[in-house]
mmCIF file of C-alpha atoms in Angstrom:
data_model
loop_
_atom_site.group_PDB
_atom_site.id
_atom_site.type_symbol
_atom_site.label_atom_id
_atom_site.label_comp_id
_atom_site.label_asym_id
_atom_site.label_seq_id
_atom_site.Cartn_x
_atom_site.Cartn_y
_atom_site.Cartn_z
ATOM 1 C CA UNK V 1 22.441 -8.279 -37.195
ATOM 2 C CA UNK V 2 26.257 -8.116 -37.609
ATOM 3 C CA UNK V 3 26.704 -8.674 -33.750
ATOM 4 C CA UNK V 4 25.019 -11.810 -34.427
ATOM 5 C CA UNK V 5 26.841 -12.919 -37.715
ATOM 6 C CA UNK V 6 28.559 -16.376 -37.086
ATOM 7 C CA UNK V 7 30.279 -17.106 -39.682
ATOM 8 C CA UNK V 8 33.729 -15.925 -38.559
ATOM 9 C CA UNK V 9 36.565 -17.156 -40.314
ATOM 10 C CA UNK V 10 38.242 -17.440 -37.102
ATOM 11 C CA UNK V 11 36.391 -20.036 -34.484
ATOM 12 C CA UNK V 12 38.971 -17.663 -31.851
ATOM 13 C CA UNK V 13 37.534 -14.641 -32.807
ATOM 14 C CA UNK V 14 33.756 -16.107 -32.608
ATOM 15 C CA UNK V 15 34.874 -17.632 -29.174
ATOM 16 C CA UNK V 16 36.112 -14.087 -27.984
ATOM 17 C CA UNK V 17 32.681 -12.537 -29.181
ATOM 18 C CA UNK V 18 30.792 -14.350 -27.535
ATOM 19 C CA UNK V 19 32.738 -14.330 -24.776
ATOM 20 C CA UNK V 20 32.621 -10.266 -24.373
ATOM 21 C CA UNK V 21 28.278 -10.896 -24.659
ATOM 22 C CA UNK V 22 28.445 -13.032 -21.872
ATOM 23 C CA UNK V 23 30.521 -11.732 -19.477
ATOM 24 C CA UNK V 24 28.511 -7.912 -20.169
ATOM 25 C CA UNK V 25 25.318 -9.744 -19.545
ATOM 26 C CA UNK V 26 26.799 -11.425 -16.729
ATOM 27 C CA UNK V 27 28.469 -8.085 -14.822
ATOM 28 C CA UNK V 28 24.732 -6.258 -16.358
ATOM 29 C CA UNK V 29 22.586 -9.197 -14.562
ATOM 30 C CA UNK V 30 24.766 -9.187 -11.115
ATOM 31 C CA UNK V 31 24.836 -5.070 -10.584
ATOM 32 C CA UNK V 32 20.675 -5.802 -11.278
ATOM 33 C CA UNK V 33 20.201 -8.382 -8.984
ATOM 34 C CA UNK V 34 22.561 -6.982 -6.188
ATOM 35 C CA UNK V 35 20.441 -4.212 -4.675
ATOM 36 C CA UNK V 36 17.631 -6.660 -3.933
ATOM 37 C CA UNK V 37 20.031 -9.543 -2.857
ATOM 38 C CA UNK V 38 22.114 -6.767 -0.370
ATOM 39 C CA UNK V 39 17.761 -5.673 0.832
ATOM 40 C CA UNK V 40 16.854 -9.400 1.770
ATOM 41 C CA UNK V 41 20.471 -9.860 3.014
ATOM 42 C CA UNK V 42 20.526 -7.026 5.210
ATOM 43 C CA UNK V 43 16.679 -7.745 6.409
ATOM 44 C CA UNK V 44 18.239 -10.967 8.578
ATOM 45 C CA UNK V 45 20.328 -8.384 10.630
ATOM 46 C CA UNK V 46 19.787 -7.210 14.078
ATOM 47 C CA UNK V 47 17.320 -4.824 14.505
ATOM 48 C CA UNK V 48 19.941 -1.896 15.752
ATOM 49 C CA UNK V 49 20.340 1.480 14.624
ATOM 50 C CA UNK V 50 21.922 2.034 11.399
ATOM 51 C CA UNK V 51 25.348 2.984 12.804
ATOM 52 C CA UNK V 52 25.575 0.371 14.636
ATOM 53 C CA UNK V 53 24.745 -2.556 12.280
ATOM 54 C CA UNK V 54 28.051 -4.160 10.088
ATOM 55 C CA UNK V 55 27.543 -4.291 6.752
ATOM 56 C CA UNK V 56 28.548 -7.293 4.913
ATOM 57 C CA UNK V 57 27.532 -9.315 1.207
ATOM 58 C CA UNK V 58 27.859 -12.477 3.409
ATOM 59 C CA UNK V 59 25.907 -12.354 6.402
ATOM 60 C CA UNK V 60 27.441 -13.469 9.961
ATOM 61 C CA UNK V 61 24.177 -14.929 10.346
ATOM 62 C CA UNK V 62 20.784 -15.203 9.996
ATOM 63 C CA UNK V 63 17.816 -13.397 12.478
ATOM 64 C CA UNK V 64 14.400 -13.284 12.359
ATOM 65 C CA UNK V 65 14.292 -10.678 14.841
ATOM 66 C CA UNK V 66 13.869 -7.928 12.258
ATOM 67 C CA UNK V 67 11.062 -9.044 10.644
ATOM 68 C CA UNK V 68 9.202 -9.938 14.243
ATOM 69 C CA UNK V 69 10.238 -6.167 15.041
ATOM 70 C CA UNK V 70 8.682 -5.113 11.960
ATOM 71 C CA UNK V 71 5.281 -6.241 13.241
ATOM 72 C CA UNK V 72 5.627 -4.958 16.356
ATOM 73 C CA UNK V 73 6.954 -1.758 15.873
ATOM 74 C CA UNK V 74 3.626 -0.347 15.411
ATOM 75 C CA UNK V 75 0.066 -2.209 15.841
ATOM 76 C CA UNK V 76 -0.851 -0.735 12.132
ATOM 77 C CA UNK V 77 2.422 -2.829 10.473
ATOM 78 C CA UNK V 78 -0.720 -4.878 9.008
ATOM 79 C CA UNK V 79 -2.476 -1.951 8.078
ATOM 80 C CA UNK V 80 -0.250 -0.881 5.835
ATOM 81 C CA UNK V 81 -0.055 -3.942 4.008
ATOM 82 C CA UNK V 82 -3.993 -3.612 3.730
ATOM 83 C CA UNK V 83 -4.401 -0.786 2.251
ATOM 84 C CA UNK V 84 -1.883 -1.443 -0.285
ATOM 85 C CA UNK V 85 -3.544 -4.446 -1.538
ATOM 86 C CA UNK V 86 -7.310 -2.503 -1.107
ATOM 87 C CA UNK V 87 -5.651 0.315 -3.062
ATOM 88 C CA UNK V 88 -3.779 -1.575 -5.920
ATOM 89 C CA UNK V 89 -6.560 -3.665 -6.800
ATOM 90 C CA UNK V 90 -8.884 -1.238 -6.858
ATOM 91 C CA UNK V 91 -6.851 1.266 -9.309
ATOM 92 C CA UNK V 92 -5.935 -2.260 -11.259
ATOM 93 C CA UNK V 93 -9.885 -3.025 -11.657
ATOM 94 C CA UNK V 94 -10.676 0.129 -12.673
ATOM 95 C CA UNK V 95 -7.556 0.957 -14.793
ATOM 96 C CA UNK V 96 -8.906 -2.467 -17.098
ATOM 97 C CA UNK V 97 -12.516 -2.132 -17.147
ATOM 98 C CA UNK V 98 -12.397 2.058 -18.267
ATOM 99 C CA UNK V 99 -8.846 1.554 -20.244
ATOM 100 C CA UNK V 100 -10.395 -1.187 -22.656
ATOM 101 C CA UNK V 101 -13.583 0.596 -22.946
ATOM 102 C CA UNK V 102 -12.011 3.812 -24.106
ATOM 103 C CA UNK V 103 -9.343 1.911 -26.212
ATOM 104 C CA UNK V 104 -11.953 -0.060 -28.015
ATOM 105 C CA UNK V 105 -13.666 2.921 -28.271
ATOM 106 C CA UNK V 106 -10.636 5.172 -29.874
ATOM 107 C CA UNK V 107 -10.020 1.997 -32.061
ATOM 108 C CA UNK V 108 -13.059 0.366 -33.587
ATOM 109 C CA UNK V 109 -15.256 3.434 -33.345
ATOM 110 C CA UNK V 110 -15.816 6.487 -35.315
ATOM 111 C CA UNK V 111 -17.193 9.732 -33.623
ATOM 112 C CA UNK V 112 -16.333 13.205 -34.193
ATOM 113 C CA UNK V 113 -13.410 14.232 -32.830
ATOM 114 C CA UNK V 114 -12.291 11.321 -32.180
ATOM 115 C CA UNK V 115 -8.174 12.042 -33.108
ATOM 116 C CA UNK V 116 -8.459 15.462 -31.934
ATOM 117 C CA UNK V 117 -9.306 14.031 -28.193
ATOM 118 C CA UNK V 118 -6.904 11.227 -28.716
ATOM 119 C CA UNK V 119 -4.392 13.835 -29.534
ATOM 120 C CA UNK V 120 -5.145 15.607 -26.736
ATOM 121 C CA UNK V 121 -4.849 12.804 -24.398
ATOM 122 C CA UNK V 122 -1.329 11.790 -26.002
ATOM 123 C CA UNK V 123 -0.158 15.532 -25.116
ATOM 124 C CA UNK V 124 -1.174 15.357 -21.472
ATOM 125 C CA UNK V 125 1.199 11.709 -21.432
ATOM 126 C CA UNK V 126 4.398 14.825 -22.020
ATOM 127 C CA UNK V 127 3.326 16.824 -18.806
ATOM 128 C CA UNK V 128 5.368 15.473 -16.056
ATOM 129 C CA UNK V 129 3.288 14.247 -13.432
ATOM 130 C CA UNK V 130 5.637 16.383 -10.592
ATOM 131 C CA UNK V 131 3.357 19.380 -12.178
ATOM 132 C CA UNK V 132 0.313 17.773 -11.706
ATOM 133 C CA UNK V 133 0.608 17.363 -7.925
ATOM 134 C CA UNK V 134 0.339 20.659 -6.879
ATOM 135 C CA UNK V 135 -3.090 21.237 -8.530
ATOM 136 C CA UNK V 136 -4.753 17.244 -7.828
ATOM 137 C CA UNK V 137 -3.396 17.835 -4.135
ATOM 138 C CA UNK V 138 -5.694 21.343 -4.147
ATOM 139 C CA UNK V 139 -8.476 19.203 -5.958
ATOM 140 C CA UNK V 140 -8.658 16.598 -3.857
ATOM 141 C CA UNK V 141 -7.885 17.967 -0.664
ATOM 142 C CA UNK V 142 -9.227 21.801 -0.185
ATOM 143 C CA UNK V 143 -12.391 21.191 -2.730
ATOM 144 C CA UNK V 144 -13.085 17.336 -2.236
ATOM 145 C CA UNK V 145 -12.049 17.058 0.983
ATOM 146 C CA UNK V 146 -11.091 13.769 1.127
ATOM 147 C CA UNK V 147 -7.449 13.780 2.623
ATOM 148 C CA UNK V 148 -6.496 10.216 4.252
ATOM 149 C CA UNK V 149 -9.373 8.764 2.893
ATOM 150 C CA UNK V 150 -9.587 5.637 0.587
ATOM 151 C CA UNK V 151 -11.095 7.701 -2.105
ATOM 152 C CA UNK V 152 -8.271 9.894 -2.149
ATOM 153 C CA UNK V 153 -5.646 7.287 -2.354
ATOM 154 C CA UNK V 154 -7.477 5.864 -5.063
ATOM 155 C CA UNK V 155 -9.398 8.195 -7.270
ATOM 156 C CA UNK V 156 -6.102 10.187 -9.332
ATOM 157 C CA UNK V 157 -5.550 6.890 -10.428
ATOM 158 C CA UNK V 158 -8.760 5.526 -11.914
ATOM 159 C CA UNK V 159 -7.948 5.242 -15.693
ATOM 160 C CA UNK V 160 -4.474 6.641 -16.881
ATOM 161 C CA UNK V 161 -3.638 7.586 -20.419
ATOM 162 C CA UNK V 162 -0.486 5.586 -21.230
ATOM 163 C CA UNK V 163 -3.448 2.091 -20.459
ATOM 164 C CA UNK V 164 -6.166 3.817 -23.253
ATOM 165 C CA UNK V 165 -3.304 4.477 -25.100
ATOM 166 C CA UNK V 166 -1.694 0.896 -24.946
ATOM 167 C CA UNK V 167 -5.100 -0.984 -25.302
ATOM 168 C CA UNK V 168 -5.797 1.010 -28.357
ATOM 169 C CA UNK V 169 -3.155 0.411 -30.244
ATOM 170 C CA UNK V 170 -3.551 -3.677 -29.109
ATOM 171 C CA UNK V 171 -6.876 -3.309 -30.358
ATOM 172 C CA UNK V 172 -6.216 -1.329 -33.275
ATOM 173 C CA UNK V 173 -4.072 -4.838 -34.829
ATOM 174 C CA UNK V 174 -8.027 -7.014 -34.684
ATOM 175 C CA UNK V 175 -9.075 -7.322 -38.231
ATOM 176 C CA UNK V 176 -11.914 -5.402 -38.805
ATOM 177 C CA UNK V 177 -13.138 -7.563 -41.001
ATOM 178 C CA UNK V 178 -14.090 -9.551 -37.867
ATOM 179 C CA UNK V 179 -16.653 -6.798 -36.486
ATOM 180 C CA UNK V 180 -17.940 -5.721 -39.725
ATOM 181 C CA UNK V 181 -18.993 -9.611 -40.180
ATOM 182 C CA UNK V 182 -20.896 -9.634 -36.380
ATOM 183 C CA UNK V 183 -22.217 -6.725 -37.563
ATOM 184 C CA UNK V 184 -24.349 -8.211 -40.357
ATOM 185 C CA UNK V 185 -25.296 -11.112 -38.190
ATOM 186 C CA UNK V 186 -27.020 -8.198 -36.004
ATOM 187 C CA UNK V 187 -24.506 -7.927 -33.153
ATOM 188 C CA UNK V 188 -25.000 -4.662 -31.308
ATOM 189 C CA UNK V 189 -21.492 -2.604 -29.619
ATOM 190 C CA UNK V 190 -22.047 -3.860 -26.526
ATOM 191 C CA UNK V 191 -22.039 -7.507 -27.754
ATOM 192 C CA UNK V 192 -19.372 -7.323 -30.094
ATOM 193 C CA UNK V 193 -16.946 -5.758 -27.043
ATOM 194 C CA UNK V 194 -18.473 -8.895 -24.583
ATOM 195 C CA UNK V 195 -18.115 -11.699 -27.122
ATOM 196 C CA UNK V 196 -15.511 -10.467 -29.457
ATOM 197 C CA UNK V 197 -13.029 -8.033 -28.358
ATOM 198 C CA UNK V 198 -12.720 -8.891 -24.925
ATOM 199 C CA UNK V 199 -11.956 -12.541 -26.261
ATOM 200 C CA UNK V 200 -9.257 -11.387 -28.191
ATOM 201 C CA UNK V 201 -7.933 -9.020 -25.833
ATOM 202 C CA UNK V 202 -7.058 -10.888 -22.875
ATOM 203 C CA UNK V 203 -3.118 -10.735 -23.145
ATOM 204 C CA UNK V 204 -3.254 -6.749 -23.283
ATOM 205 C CA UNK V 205 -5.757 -7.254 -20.387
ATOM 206 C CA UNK V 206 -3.237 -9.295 -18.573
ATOM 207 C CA UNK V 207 0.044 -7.293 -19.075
ATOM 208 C CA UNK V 208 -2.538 -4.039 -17.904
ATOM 209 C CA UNK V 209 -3.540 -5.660 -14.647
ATOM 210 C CA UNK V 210 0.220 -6.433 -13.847
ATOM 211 C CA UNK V 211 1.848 -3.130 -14.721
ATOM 212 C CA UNK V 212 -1.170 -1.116 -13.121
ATOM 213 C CA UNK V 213 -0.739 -3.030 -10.136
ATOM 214 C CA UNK V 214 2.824 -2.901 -9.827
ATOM 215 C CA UNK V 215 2.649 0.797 -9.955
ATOM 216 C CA UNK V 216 0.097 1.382 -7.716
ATOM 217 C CA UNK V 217 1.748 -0.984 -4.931
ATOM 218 C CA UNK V 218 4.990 0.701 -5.197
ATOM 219 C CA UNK V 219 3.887 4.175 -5.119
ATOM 220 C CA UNK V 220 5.051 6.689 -2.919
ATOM 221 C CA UNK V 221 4.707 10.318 -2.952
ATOM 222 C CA UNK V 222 0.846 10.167 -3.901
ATOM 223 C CA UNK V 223 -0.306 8.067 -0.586
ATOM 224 C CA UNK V 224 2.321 10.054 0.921
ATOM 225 C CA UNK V 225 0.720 13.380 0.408
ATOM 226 C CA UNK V 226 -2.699 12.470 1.213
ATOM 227 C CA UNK V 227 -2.281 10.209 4.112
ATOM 228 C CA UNK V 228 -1.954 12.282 7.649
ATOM 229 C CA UNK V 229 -2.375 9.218 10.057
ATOM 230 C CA UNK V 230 -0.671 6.020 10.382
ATOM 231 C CA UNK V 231 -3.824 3.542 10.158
ATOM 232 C CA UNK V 232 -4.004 5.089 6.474
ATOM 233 C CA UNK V 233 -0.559 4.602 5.055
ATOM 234 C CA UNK V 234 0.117 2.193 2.317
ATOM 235 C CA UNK V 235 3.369 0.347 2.809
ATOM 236 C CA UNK V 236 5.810 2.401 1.239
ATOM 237 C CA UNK V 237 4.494 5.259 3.154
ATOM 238 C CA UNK V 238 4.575 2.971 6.269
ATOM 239 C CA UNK V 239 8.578 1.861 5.652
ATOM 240 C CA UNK V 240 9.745 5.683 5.981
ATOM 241 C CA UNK V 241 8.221 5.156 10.823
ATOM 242 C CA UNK V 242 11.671 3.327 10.636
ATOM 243 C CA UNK V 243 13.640 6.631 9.838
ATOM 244 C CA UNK V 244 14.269 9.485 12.621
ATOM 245 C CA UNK V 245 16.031 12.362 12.511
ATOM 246 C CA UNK V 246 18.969 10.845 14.434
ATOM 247 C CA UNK V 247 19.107 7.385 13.363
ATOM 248 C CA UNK V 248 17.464 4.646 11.145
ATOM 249 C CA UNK V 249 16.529 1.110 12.446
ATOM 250 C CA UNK V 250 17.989 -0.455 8.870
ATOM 251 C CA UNK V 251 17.764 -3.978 9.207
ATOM 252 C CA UNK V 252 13.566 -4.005 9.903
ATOM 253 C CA UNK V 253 13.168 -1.493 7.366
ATOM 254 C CA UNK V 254 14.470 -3.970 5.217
ATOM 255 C CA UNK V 255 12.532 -6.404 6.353
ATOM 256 C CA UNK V 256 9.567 -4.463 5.613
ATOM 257 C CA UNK V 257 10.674 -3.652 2.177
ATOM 258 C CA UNK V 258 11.504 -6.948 1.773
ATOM 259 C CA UNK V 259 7.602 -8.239 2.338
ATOM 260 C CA UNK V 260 6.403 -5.691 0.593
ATOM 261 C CA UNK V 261 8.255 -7.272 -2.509
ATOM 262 C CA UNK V 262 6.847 -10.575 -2.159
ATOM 263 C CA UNK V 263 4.102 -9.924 -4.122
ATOM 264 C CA UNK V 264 6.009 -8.733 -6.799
ATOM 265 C CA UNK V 265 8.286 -11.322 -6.637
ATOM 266 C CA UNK V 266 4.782 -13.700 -7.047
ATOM 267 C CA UNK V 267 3.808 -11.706 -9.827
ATOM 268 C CA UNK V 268 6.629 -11.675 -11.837
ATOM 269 C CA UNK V 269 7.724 -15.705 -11.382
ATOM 270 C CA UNK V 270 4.329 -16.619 -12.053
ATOM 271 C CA UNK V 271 3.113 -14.255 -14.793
ATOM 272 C CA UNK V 272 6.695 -13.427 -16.557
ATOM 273 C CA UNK V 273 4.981 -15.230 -19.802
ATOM 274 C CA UNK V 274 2.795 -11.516 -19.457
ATOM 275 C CA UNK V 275 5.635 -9.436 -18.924
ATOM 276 C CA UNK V 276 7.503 -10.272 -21.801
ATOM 277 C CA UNK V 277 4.480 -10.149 -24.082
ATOM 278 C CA UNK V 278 4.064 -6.366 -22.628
ATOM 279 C CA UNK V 279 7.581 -5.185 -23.717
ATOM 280 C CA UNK V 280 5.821 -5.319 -27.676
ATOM 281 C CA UNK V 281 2.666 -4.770 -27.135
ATOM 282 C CA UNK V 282 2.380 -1.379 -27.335
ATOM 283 C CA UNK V 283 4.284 -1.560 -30.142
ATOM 284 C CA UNK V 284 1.746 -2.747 -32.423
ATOM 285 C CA UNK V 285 1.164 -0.432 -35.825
ATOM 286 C CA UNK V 286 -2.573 0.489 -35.836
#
């Protein structure tokens, strides 16, 4: 609290203080913002090969002709952006109906072994999920056999740990006072989670959907893996057509990765409220 401390005998020495907190979250906010500003800047360029483009902060001017060459590049541009939105709300549906269940469930609930499978699931959250990818690949692939199928893109990604584990400890903060009182009025489980908890549980429902769907939209090497024709490919997977082994057509690859960050941009200007709630909800003591 002693970086906040105002009383300063000096009104020069509070002036200089604040002054240094400014300008760091200035020069912290402007290296952040730059990599997206120099993508949607360099999207309005030419669509010529990367050598041959001029790179520049301040554009010479402004073209469209990227983005048109985006879409006509290949006649499964809108494809991509399908099955990106098909895929992400399908993990984010599923991520929030089987995350809350399990994290009332590992919450309100008592069963036995209960906080030896909750352990268990907190250990698998330390396994990078680079080790993982080798054996789901085999899974899903060689014994499933669903390779560049929907079910494929979708079905690693069902429920992950790090959701049960973040609903839980939301839900582990609800009185329990609250159930044990719906209980004598003759509520049943599956009432008190309809009536009660969900109720109560929307914001950590909320800040689930976003950060589920966010991931899922923006993933790569997954859809990557399992994807073997073009129709198939999510939009990240899509973005990497523009790269060959001689040359890259920059500009409409930014242009793609530019539209493909419009819905984030949506999501995050019109849900921040969400996203700021999220950064302490996990952090609730159960």
């Amino acid at each position: 609290m002693a970086l906040y401390n105002n009383n300063f005998k000096s009104k020069w020495a509070l002036f200089a203080r604040n002054g240094l907190i400014i300008a760091f979250l200035v020069l912290f906010a402007l290296a952040t913002i730059f990599p997206i500003y120099f993508m949607i800047i360099s999207s309005f360029g030419d669509p010529v090969e990367a050598g041959a483009m001029s790179y520049s902060i301040i554009p010479n001017k402004i073209s469209f002709e990227s983005y048109k060459f985006f879409f006509e590049f290949s006649p499964h541009s809108w494809d991509w952006l399908l099955n990106s939105l098909i895929v992400a709300a399908c993990i984010t549906i599923s991520n929030v109906f089987f995350a809350t269940l399990a994290g009332y469930a590992f919450a309100k609930m008592r069963f036995k072994g209960k906080n030896i499978l909750f352990a268990i699931l907190l250990g698998s959250m330390m396994i990078p999920g680079q080790v993982t990818q080798v054996p789901l690949y085999i899974l899903i692939v060689n014994i499933f056999e669903l390779q560049n199928t929907y079910e494929a893109l979708i079905m690693p990604s069902i429920v992950t740990v790090y959701n049960i584990f973040l609903v839980k400890q939301f839900m582990s903060s609800i009185p329990g006072e609250i159930l044990e009182a719906a209980k004598i009025e003759g509520c049943s489980q599956p009432k008190i989670f309809w009536h009660i908890i969900l109720p109560l549980s929307k914001t950590v429902m909320a800040v689930l959907a976003i950060l589920t769907f966010m991931a899922a939209w923006n993933d790569f090497f997954w859809p990557f893996l399992v994807t073997n024709t073009m129709d198939m490919q999510t939009i990240q997977v899509g973005l990497k057509s523009f790269r060959f082994a001689n040359t890259t057509y920059f500009a409409p690859m930014m242009a793609g990765a530019t539209i493909s960050a419009v819905p984030m941009f949506i999501l995050f200007f019109s849900l921040q409220r969400y996203f700021l709630e999220g950064v302490t909800v996990g952090a609730v003591k159960g």
